[in-house]
Coordinates of C-alpha atoms in Angstrom, one line a residue:
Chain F
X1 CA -24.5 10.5 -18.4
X2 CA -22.4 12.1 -21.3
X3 CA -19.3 14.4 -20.0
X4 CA -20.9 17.7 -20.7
X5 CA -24.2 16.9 -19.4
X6 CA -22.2 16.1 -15.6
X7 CA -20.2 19.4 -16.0
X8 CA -23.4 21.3 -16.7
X9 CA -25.2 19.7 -13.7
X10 CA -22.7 21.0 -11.7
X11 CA -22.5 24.2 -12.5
X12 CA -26.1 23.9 -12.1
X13 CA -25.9 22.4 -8.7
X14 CA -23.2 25.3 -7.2
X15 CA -25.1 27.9 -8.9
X16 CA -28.4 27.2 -7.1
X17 CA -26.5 26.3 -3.8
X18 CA -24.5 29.6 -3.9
X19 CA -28.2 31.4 -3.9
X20 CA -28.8 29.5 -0.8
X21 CA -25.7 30.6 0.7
X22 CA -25.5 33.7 3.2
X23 CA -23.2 36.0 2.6
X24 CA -20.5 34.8 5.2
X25 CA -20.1 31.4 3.1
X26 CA -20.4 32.7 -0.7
X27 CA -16.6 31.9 -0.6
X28 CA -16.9 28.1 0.4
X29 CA -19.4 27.9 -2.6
X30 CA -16.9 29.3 -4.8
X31 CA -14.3 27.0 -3.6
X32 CA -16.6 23.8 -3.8
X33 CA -17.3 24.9 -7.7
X34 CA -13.6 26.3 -8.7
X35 CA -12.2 22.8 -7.0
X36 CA -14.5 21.0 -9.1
X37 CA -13.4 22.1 -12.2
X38 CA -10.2 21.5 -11.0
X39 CA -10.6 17.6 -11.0
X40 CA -10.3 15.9 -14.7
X41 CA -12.6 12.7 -14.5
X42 CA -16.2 14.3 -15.0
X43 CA -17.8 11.7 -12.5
X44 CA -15.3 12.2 -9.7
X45 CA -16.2 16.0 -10.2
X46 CA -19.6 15.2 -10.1
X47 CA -19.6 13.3 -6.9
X48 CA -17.4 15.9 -5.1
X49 CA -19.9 18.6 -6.1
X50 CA -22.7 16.9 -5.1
X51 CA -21.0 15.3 -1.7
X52 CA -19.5 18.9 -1.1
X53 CA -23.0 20.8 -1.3
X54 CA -25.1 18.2 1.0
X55 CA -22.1 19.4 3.7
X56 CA -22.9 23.0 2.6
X57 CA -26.5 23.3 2.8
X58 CA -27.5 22.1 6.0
X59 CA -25.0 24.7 7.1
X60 CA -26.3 27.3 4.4
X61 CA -29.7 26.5 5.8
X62 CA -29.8 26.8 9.6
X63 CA -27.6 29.7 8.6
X64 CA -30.9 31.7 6.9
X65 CA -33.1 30.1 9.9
X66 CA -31.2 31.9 12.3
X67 CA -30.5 35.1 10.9
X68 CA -34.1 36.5 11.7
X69 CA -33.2 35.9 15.0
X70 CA -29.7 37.3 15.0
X71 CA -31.4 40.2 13.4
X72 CA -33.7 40.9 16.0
X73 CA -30.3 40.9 18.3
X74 CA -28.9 43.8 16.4
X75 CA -26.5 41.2 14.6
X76 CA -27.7 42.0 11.2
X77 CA -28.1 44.4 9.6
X78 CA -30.2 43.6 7.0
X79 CA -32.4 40.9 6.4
X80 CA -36.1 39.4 7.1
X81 CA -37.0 39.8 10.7
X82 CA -39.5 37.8 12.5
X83 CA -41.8 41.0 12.5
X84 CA -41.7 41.5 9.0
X85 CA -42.5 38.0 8.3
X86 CA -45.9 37.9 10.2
X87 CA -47.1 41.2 9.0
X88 CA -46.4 40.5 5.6
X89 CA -43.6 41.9 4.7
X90 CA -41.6 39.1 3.9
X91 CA -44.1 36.3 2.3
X92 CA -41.6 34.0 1.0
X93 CA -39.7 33.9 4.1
X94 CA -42.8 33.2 6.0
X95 CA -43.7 30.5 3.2
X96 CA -40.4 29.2 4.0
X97 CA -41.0 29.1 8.0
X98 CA -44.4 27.2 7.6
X99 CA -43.5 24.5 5.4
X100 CA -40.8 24.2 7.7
X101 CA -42.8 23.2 10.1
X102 CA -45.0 21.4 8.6
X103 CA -42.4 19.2 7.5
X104 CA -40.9 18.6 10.8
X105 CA -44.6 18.5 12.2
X106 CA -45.0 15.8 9.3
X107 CA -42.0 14.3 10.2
X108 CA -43.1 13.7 14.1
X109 CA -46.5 12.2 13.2
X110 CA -44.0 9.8 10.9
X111 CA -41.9 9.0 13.7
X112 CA -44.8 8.7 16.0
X113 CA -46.6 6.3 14.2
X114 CA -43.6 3.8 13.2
X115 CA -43.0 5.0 9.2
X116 CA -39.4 3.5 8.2
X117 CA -37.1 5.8 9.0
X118 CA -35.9 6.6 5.1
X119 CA -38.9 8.3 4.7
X120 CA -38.4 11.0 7.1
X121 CA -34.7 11.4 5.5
X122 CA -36.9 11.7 2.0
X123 CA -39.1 14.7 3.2
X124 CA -36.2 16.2 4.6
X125 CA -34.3 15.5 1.0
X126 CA -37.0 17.3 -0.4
X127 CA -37.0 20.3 1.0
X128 CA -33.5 20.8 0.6
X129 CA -34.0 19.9 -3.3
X130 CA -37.5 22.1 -3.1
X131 CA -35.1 25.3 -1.5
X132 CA -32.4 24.7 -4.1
X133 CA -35.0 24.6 -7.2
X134 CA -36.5 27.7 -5.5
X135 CA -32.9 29.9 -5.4
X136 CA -32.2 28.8 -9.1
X137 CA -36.1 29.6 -10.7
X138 CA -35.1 32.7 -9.2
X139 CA -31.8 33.1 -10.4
X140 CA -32.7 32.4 -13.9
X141 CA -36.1 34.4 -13.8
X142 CA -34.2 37.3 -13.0
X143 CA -31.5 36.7 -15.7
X144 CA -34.3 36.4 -18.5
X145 CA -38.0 38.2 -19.0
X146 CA -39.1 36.3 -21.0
X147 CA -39.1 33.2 -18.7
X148 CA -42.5 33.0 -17.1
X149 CA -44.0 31.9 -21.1
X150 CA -41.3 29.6 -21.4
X151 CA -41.6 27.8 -18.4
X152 CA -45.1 27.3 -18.2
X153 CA -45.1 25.7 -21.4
X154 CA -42.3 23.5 -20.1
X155 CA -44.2 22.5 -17.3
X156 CA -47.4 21.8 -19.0
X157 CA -45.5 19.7 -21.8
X158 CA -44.0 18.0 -18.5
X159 CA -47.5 17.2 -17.4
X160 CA -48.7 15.8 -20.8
X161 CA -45.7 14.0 -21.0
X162 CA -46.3 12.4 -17.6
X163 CA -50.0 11.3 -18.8
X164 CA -48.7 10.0 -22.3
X165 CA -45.6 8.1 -20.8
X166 CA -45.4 8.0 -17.2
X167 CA -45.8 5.3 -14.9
X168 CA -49.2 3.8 -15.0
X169 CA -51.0 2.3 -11.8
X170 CA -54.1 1.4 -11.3
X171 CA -55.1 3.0 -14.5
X172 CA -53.5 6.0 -13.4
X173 CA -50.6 7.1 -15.2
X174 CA -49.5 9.9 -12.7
X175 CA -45.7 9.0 -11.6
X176 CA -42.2 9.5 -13.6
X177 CA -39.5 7.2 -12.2
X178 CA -35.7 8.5 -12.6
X179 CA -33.8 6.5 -11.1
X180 CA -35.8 4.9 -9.0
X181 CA -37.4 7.6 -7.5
X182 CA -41.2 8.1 -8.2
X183 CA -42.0 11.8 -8.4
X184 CA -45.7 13.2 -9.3
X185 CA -44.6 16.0 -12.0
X186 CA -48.4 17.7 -11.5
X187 CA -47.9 18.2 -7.5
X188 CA -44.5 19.8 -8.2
X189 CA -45.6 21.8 -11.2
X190 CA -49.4 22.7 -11.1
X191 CA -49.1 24.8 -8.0
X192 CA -46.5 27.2 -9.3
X193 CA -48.0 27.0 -12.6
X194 CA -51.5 28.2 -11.3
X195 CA -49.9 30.9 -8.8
X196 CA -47.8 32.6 -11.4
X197 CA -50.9 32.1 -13.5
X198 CA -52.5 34.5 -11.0
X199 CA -50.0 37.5 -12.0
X200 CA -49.2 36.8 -15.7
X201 CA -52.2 36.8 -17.6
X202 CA -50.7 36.2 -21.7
X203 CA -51.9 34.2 -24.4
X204 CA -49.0 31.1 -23.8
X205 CA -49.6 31.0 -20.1
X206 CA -53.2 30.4 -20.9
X207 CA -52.0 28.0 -23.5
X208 CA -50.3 26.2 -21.2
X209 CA -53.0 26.1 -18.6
X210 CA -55.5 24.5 -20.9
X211 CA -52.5 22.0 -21.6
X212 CA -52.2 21.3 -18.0
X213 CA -56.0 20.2 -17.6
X214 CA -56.1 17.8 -20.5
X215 CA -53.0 16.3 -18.9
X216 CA -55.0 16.1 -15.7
X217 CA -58.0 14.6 -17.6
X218 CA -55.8 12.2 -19.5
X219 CA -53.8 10.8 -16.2
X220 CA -56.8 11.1 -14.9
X221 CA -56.2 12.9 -11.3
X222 CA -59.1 13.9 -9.9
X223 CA -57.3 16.1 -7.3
X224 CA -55.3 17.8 -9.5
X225 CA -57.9 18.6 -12.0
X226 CA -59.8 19.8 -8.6
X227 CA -57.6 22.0 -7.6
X228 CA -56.8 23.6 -11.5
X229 CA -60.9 24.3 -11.5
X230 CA -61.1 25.6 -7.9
X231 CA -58.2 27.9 -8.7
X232 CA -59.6 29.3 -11.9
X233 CA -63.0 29.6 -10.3
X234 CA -61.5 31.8 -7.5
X235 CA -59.5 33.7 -10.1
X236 CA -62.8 34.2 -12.5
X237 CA -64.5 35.5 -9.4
X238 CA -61.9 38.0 -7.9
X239 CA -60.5 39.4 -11.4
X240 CA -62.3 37.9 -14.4
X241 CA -61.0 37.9 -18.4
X242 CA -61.0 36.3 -21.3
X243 CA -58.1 34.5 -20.5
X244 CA -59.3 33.3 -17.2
X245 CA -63.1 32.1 -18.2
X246 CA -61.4 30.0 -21.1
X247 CA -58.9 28.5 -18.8
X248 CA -61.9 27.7 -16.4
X249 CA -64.0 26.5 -18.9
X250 CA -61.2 23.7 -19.7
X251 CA -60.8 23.2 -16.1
X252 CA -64.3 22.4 -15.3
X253 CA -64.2 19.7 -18.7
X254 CA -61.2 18.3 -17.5
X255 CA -62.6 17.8 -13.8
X256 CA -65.4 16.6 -14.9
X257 CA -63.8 14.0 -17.3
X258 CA -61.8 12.5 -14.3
X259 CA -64.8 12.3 -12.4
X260 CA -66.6 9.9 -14.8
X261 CA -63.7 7.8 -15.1
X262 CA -62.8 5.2 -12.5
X263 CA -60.1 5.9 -10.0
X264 CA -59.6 3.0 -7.9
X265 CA -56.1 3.5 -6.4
X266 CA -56.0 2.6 -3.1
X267 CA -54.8 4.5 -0.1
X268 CA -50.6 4.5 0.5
X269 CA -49.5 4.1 4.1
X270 CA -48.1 7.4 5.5
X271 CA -49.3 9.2 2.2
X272 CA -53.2 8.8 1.8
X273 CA -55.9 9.0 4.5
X274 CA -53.3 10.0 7.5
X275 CA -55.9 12.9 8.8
X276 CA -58.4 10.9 9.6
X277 CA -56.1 7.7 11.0
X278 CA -53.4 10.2 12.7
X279 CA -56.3 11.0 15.2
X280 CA -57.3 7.6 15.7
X281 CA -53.4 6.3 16.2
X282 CA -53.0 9.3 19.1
X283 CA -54.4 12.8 19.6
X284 CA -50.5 13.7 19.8
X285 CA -50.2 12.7 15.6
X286 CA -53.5 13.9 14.9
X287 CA -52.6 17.3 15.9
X288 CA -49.1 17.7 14.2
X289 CA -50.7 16.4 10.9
X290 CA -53.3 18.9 11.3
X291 CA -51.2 21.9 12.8
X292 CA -49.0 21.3 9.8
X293 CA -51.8 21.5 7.4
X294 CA -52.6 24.0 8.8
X295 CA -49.1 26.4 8.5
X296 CA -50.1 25.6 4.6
X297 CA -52.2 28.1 4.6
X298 CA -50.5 30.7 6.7
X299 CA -49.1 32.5 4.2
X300 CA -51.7 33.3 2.3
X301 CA -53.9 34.3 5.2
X302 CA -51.3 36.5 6.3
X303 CA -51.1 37.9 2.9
X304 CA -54.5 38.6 2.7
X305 CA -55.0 40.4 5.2
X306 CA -52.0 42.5 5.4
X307 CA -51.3 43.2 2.0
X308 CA -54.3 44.3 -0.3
X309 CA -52.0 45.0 -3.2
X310 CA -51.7 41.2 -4.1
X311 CA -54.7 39.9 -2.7
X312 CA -55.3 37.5 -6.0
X313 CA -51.6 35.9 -5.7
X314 CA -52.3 35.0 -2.1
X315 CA -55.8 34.0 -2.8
X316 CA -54.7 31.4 -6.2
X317 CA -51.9 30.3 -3.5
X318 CA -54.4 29.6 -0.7
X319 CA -56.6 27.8 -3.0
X320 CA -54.5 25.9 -4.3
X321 CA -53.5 24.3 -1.2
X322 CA -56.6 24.1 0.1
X323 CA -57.5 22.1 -2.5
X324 CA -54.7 19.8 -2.0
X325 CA -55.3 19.2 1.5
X326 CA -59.1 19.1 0.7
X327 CA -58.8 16.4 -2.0
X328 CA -56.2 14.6 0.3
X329 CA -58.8 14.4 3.2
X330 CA -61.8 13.4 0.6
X331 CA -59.9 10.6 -1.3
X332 CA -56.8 8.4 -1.7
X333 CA -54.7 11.7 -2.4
X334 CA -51.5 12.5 -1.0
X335 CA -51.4 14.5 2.3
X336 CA -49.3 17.4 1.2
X337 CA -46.0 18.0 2.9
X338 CA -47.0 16.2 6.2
X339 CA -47.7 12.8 4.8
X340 CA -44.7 10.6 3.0
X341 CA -43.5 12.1 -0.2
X342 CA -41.7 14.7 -1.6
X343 CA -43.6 16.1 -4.8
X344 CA -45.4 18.2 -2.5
X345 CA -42.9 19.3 -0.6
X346 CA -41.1 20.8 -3.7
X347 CA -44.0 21.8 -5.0
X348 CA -44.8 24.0 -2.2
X349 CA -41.6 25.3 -2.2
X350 CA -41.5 26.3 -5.9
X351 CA -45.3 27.9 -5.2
X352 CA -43.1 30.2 -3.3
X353 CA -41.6 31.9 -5.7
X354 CA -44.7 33.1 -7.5
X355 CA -45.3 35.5 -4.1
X356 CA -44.2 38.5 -3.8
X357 CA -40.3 38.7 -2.5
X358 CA -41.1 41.3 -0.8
X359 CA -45.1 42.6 -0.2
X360 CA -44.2 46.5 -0.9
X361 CA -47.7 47.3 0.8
X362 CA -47.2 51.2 0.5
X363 CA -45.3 51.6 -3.5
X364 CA -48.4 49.0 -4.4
X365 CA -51.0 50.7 -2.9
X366 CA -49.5 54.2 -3.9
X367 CA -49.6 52.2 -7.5
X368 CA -52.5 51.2 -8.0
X369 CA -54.0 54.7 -6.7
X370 CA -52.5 56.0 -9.4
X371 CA -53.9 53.1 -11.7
X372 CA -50.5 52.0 -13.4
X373 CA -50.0 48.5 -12.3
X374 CA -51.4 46.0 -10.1
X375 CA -48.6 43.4 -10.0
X376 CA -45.7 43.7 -7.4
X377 CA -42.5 45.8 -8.3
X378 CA -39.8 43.4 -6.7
X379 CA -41.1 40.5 -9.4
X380 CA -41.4 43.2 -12.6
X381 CA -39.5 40.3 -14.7
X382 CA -43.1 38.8 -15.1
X383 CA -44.8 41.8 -16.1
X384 CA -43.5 41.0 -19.9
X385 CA -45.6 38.4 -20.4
X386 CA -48.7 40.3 -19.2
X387 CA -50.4 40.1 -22.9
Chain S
X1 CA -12.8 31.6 22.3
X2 CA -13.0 28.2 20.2
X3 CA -14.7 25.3 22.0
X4 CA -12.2 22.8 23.1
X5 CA -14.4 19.9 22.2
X6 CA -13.1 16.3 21.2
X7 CA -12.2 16.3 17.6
X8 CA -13.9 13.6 15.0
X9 CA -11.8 11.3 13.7
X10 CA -12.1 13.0 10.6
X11 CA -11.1 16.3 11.9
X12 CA -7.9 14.6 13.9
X13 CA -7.1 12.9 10.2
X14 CA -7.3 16.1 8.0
X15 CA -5.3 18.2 10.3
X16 CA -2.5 15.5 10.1
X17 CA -2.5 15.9 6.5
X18 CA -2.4 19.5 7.1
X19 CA 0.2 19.4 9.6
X20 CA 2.5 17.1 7.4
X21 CA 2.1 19.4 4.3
X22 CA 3.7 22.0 6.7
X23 CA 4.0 25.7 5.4
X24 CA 3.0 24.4 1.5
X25 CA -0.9 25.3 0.7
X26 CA -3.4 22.0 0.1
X27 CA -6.6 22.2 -1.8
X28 CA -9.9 20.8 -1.3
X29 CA -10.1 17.7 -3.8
X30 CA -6.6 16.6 -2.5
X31 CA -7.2 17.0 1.0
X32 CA -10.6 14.9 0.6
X33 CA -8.3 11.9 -1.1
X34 CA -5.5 12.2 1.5
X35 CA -7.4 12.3 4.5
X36 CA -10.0 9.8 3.0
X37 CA -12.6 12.1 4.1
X38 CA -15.9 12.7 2.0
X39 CA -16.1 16.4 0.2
X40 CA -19.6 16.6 2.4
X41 CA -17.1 16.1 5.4
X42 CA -14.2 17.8 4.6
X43 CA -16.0 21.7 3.8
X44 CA -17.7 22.1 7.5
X45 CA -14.7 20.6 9.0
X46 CA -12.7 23.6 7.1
X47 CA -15.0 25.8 8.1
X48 CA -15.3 25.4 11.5
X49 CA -11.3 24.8 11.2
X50 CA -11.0 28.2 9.7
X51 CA -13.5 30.0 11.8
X52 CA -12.1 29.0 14.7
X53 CA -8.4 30.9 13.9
X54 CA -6.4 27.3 13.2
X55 CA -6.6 27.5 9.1
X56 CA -6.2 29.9 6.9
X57 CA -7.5 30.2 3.3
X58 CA -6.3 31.9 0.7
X59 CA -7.3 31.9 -3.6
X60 CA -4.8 30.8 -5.7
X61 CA -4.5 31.6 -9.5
X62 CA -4.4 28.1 -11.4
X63 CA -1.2 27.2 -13.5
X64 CA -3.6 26.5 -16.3
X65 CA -4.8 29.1 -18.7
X66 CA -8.6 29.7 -18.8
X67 CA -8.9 27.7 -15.4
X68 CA -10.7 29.6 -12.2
X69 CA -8.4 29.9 -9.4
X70 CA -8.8 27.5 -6.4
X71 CA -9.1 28.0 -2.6
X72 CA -6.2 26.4 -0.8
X73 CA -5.5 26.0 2.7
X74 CA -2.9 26.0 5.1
X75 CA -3.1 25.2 9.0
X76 CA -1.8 28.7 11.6
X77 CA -0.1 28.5 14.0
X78 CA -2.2 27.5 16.5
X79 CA -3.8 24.9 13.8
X80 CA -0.4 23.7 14.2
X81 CA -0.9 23.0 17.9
X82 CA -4.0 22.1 17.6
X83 CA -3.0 19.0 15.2
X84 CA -0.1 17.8 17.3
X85 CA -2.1 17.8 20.2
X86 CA -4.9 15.7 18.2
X87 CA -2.9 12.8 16.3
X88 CA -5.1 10.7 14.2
X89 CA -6.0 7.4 16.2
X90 CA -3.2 4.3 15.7
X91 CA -5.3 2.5 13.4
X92 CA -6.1 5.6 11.2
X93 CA -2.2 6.3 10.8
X94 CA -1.5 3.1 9.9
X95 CA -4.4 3.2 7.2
X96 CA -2.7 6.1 5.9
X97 CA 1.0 5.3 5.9
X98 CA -0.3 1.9 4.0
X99 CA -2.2 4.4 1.4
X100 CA -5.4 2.9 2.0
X101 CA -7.5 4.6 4.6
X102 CA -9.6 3.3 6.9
X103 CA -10.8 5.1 9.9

């Protein structure tokens, strides 16, 4: 790795971890960075950074877990509560909960069924690296307008890249390997892609949308390309355009290619098939891998209902993980979040950020009464792409 | 009131180094070499350390133009206690007088 490159992940690194900090430990992040540039050899800085934010986020993290509570004790005085995450309020915090406990209901059924223990520690890893993407796409968003273009270009170049030179198996060329890590780029990417798709309705986000399902139809993944057509159907049918019935329309070909072609993968232990088998291992891991489906799709119930201003964004989020955890349950697809692996994990987490930070039920409604916008004021940085 | 719980070896090792660089501030990187502790170690430990009233932390400008300033620390008083009631264990101290730590 050349010098500047490890300086610039390090900045990188603190700059995302500081976002994850709470107030009361902004300093330490400070120190952790300032100390780093302190030290001369580029790879020793490096592997302070690095060792210095593991000890830091675990900290950072329980730290935001246990504020709501603290805040319902009058300790804060700011902050989500638990109240104003289950009525809506607060949907990323409440996105935040569920995957949480998903992951740790994923994590028992693991446990409970004998998985080697470095694959709980890698769903755990995950998240962390899921939470820390999450702070920075929202640090950077806010620093430039013009990013929502940008990066779904970047993310559907990603995708074709993945189909053009990723790892092939099985026919299937779905997988990038750094470093020895497999990661799926389309369960990290598509999710977010299609959510923030939901809101931002310009020529290069449709652009990149189309790129995304002839990725998906060159891979092939049949999932995938499910859950891009099932999106954009849902989207077509709750607020129809141009842009929106041509992005279907490439959905549905790109679907339908991967359904002609073969896909004989067969299932991975603790990854593929584990809702049917949890219940047939013990009623105990049959449950968790269910309830932890399940807390998928909390937040976009909970959005639905409570805040009619954004009903499409929680809808296109919904969908999207229904589809997952349909495809998972009708074929040898991964399990999202519960089962092994951590492309879903982060990809749930970055779906996150293309909710609402905060619902603003009344300015929205008091909004779109007056007829002047129909996107969410805390996130106007995407408006600018709205073509 | 602080908890009174047994200290890590860790802990016992970096307040030794603390305690032996006396009233003279320490920063993080050095600390992390001279205790032999990992930086993912050595930041909760001075947290809790300086949460609980026995370090304090101060930011120092660097002697180097265009460089950010850097967090040092220092044990207090009761740090100070703290440490020479909690030597590092015999086989850590040797480790360290020999340079190479093992704990």
């Amino acid at each position: 790795m050349r010098n500047g490159l490890r300086r610039s992940v390090i900045n990188l690194a603190c700059a995302a971890v500081q976002d994850l900090l709470p107030a009361s430990m902004q300093t330490w992040g400070l120190a952790v960075r300032y100390e780093a540039a302190a030290i001369p050899d580029d790879t020793e800085a490096l592997m302070f950074t690095l060792g210095s934010l593991c000890g830091l986020i675990p900290r950072a993290v329980a730290s935001r877990l246990l504020k709501p509570f603290f805040s319902l004790a009058g300790e804060y005085s700011e902050g989500p509560t638990i109240m104003s995450m289950l009525d809506g309020r607060r949907p990323r915090a409440l996105g935040i909960i569920c995957v949480i406990t998903a992951v740790v209901l994923g994590i028992f059924y693991m446990a409970f069924v004998g998985a080697p223990a470095r694959y709980l520690g890698v769903n755990v890893g995950a998240f962390a690296i899921g939470l820390s993407m999450l702070a920075l796409l929202d640090r950077t968003a806010a620093a430039s307008q013009r990013w929502g273009d940008g990066v779904s270009i970047a993310m559907a170049i990603a995708m074709l890249a993945t189909a053009l030179f990723g790892s092939e198996v099985d026919g299937a060329a779905r997988w990038v390997n750094l470093s020895g890590v497999a990661i799926q780029p389309s369960l990290i990417l598509m999710p977010v892609m299609l959510v923030t798709f939901s809101r931002i309705r310009s020529v290069l986000a449709t652009i990149s949308i189309i790129a995304a399902a002839v990725a998906m139809a060159l891979q092939p993944d049949r999932a995938m390309a499910g859950m891009l057509a099932l999106c954009l159907a849902t989207l077509a049918v709750i607020r129809p355009d141009r842009h929106v019935c041509l992005a279907l329309a490439a959905s549905i070909i790109s679907f339908a290619a991967t359904l002609v072609r073969p896909d004989t993968l067969p299932a991975a232990p603790y990854v593929d098939q584990i809702l049917y088998s949890s219940f047939g291992i013990h009623a105990a891991a049959g449950l968790a891998v269910l309830g932890g489906l399940a807390m998928l799709l909390v937040p976009a119930i909970v959005g639905w209902s409570r805040d009619a201003a954004h009903r499409t964004i929680y809808c296109a989020f919904g969908t999207v993980w229904f589809a997952a955890i349909t495809a998972a349950a009708l074929g040898n697809y991964p399990t999202p979040i519960v089962g092994y692996g951590g492309s879903a994990i982060i990809g749930y987490v970055l779906s996150l950020w293309a909710l609402p930070k905060l619902s603003g039920v009344r300015e929205g409604a008091a909004e779109l009464a007056r007829g002047t916008m129909d996107e969410p004021s805390s996130n106007a940085h995407l408006f600018v792409a709205l073509a | 009131m602080p908890r009174t719980r047994a200290l890590s070896p860790h802990a016992r090792m970096l307040l030794a180094i603390l305690l032996s660089a006396g009233s003279k501030w320490s920063h993080g990187y050095e600390l992390s070499r001279r205790a032999g502790v990992k930086s993912g170690t050595l930041y909760p430990l001075l947290i809790r350390l300086e949460g609980q009233g026995y370090l304090e932390a101060q930011w120092q400008q660097s002697t180097e133009v265009g460089r950010p300033p850097r967090h040092a620390y220092r044990l207090t008083a009761s740090g100070v206690q703290l440490a020479r009631a909690n030597p590092p264990s015999q086989a850590a101290t040797i480790a360290w007088d020999n340079g190479a730590v093992v704990i």
